Coordinates of C-alpha atoms in Angstrom, one line a residue:
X1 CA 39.9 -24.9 -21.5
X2 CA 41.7 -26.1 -24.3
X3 CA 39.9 -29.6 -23.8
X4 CA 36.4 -28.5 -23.3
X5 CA 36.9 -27.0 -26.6
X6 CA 38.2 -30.1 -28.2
X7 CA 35.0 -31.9 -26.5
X8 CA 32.6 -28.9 -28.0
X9 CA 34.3 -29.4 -31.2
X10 CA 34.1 -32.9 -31.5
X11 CA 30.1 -32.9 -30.2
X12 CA 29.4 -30.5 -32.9
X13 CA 31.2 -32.7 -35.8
X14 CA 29.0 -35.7 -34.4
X15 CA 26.3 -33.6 -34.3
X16 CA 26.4 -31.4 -37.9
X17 CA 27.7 -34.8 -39.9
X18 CA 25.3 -37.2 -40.9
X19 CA 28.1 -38.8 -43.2
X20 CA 30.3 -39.8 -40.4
X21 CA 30.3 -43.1 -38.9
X22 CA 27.1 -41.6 -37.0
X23 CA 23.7 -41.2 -37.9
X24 CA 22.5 -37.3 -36.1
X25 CA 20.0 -39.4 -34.9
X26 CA 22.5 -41.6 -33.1
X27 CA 24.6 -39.2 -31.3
X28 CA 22.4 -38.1 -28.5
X29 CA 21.6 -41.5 -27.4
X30 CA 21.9 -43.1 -24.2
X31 CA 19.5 -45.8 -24.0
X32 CA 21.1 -48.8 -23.6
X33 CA 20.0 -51.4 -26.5
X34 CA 21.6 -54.6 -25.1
X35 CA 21.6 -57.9 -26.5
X36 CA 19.6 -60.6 -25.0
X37 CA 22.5 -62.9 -26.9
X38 CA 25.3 -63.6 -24.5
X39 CA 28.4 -61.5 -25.1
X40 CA 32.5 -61.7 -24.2
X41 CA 35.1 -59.8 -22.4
X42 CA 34.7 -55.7 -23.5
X43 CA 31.0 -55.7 -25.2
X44 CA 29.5 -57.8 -22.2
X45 CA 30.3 -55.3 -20.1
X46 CA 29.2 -52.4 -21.9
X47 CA 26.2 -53.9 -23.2
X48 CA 25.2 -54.8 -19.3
X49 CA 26.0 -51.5 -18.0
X50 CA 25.5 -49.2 -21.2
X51 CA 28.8 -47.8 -20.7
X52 CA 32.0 -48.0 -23.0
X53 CA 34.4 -48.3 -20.7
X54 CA 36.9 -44.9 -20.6
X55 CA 40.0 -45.9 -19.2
X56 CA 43.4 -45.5 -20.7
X57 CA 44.2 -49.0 -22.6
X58 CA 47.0 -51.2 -21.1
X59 CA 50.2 -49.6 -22.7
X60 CA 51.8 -53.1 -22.6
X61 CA 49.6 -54.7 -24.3
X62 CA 50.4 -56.8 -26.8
X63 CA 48.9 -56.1 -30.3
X64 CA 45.9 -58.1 -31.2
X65 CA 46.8 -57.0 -35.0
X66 CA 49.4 -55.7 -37.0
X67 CA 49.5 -54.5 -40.5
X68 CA 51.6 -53.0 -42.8
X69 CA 49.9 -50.6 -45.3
X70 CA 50.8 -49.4 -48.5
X71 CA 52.6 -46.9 -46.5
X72 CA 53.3 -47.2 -43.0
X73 CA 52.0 -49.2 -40.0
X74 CA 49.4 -49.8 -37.6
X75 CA 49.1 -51.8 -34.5
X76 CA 46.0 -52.4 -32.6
X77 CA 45.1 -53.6 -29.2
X78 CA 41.4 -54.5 -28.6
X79 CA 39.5 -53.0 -25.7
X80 CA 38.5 -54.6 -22.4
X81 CA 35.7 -54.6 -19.8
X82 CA 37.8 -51.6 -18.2
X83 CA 40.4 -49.9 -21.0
X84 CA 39.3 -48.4 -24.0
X85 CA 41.4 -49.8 -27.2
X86 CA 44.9 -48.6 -28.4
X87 CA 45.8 -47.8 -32.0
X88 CA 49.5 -47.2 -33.0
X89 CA 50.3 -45.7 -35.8
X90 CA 53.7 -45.6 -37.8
X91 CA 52.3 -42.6 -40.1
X92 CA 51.5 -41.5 -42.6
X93 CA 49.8 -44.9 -42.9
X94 CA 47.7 -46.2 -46.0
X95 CA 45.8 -48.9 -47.4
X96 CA 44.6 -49.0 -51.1
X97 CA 41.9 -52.1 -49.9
X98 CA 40.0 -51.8 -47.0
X99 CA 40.8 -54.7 -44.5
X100 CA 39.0 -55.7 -41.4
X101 CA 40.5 -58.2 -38.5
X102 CA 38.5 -59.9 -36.0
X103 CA 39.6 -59.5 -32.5
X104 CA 37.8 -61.3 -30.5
X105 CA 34.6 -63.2 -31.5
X106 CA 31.6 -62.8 -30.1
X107 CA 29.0 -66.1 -29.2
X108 CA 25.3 -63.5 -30.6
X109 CA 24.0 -63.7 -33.4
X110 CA 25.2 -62.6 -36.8
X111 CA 25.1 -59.5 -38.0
X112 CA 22.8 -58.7 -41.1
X113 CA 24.0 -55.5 -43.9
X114 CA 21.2 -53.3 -43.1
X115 CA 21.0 -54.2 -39.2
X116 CA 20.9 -51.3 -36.3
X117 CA 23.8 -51.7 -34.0
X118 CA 25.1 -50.4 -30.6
X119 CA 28.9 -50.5 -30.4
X120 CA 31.8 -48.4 -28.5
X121 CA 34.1 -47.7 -30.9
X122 CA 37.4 -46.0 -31.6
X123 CA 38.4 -43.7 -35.2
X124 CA 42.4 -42.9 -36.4
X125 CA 43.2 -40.6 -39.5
X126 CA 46.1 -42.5 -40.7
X127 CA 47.7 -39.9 -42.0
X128 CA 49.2 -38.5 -38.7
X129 CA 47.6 -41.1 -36.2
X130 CA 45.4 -38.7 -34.1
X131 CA 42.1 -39.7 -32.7
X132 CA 39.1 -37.6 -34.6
X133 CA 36.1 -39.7 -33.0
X134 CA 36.0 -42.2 -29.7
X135 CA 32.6 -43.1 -28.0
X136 CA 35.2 -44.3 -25.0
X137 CA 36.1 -41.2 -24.4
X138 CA 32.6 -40.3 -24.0
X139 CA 31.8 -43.7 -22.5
X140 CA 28.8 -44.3 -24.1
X141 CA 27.7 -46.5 -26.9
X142 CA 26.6 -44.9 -29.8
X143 CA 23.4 -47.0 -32.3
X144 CA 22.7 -46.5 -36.2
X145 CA 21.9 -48.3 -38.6
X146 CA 25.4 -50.2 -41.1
X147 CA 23.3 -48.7 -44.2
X148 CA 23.7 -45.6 -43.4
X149 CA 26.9 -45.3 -42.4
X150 CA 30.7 -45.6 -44.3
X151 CA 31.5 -48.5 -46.5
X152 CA 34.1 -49.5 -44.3
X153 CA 32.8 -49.3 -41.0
X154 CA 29.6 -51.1 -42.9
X155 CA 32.4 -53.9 -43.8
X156 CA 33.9 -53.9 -40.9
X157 CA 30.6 -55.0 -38.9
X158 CA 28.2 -56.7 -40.7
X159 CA 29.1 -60.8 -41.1
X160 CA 30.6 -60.1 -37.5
X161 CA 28.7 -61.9 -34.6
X162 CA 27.5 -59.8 -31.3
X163 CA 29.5 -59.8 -28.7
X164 CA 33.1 -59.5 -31.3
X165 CA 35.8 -57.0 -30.9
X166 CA 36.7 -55.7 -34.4
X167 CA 39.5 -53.7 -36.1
X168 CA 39.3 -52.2 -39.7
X169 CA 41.6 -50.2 -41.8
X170 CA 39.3 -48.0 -44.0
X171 CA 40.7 -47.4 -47.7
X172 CA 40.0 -43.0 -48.7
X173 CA 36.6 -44.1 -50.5
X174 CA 35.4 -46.3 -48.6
X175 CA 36.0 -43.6 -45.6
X176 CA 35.7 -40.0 -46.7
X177 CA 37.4 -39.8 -50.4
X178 CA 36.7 -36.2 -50.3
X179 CA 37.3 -35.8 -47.0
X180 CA 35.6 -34.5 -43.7
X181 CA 37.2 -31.1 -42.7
X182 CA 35.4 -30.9 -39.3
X183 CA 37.0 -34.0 -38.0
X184 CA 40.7 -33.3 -39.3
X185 CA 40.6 -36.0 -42.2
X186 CA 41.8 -34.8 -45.6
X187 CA 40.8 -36.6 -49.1
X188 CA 42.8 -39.5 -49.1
X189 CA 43.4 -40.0 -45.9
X190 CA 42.8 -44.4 -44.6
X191 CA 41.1 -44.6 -41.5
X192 CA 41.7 -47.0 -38.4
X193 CA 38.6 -48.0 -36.0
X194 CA 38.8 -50.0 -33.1
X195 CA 35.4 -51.5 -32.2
X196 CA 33.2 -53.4 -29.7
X197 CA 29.7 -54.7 -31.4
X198 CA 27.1 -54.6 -28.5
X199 CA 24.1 -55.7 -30.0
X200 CA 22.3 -55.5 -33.5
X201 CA 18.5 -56.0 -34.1

């Protein structure tokens, strides 16, 4: 029961908070926007089959990036056309700038500021490295437009190509500065996101 409720809670959050990665807008979608650009590896397959794929990530993997923050550590390991991504955290982990590493990169088209996108995509509080937010788990793409969504997942996608795996670690204001009580993150707290870009238009 105790899951269901986590699931309720979580589709509620995604539901009441327009400021989250998410527009509302986005949350109930399940149409699948694919690119007619070719893709790679994870977003290939989800943009063919609309799907993000939900199972647990290799847990030998080897890290596609490391960083050290201001505090702490992080380690990431991108997702594929079956696993969902991993992120390790040494916490409490911090970043005072908001840095972005591309995993994989994507052969579609570049991806404008103000573009709508489809990705699957994976979100860490830093602070104690627990999962608030995973369109995996729900294994389904989620679209919205980068303007209207936070500066750091905006960073984190648009100058990518379609088709790239992507990892970002999101700096308090360019995440939630005052923070976002429904999904566990405090002010101050630097975010981690894992994602797959899918297609933009």
């Amino acid at each position: 029961m105790g899951a269901v409720n986590h699931t309720k809670t979580r589709t509620l959050f995604l539901a009441a908070s327009a400021s989250l990665v998410l527009l509302t807008g986005a949350c109930s979608s399940d149409t699948d926007s694919s690119s007619s650009a070719t893709t790679t590896s994870a977003s290939a397959e989800a943009a063919s089959t609309g799907t993000c794929p939900t199972a647990a990530p290799d847990s030998a993997g080897t890290p596609e990036w490391t960083l050290a923050g201001d505090t702490g550590s992080i380690a990431v390991v991108g997702s594929t056309d079956t696993a969902a991504p991993a992120v390790t955290v040494e916490a409490p982990f911090s970043v005072a700038e908001t840095q972005v590493k591309t995993l994989t990169v994507g052969d579609g088209p570049v991806i404008a500021d103000d573009a709508e996108v489809s990705v699957c995509y994976l979100g860490v509080n830093g602070r104690d490295g627990s999962t608030f937010d995973s369109s995996y788990e729900r294994g389904a793409p989620v679209d919205f437009p980068l303007n209207g969504v936070v500066a750091g997942f905006q960073k984190a996608i648009a100058g990518q190509t379609v088709g790239s795996t992507v990892a970002v670690a999101v700096t308090s204001a360019d995440g939630y500065a005052s923070g976002n009580p429904a999904a566990g993150i405090e002010p101050g707290d630097s975010l981690i996101f894992a994602i797959a870009i899918l297609s933009a238009s």
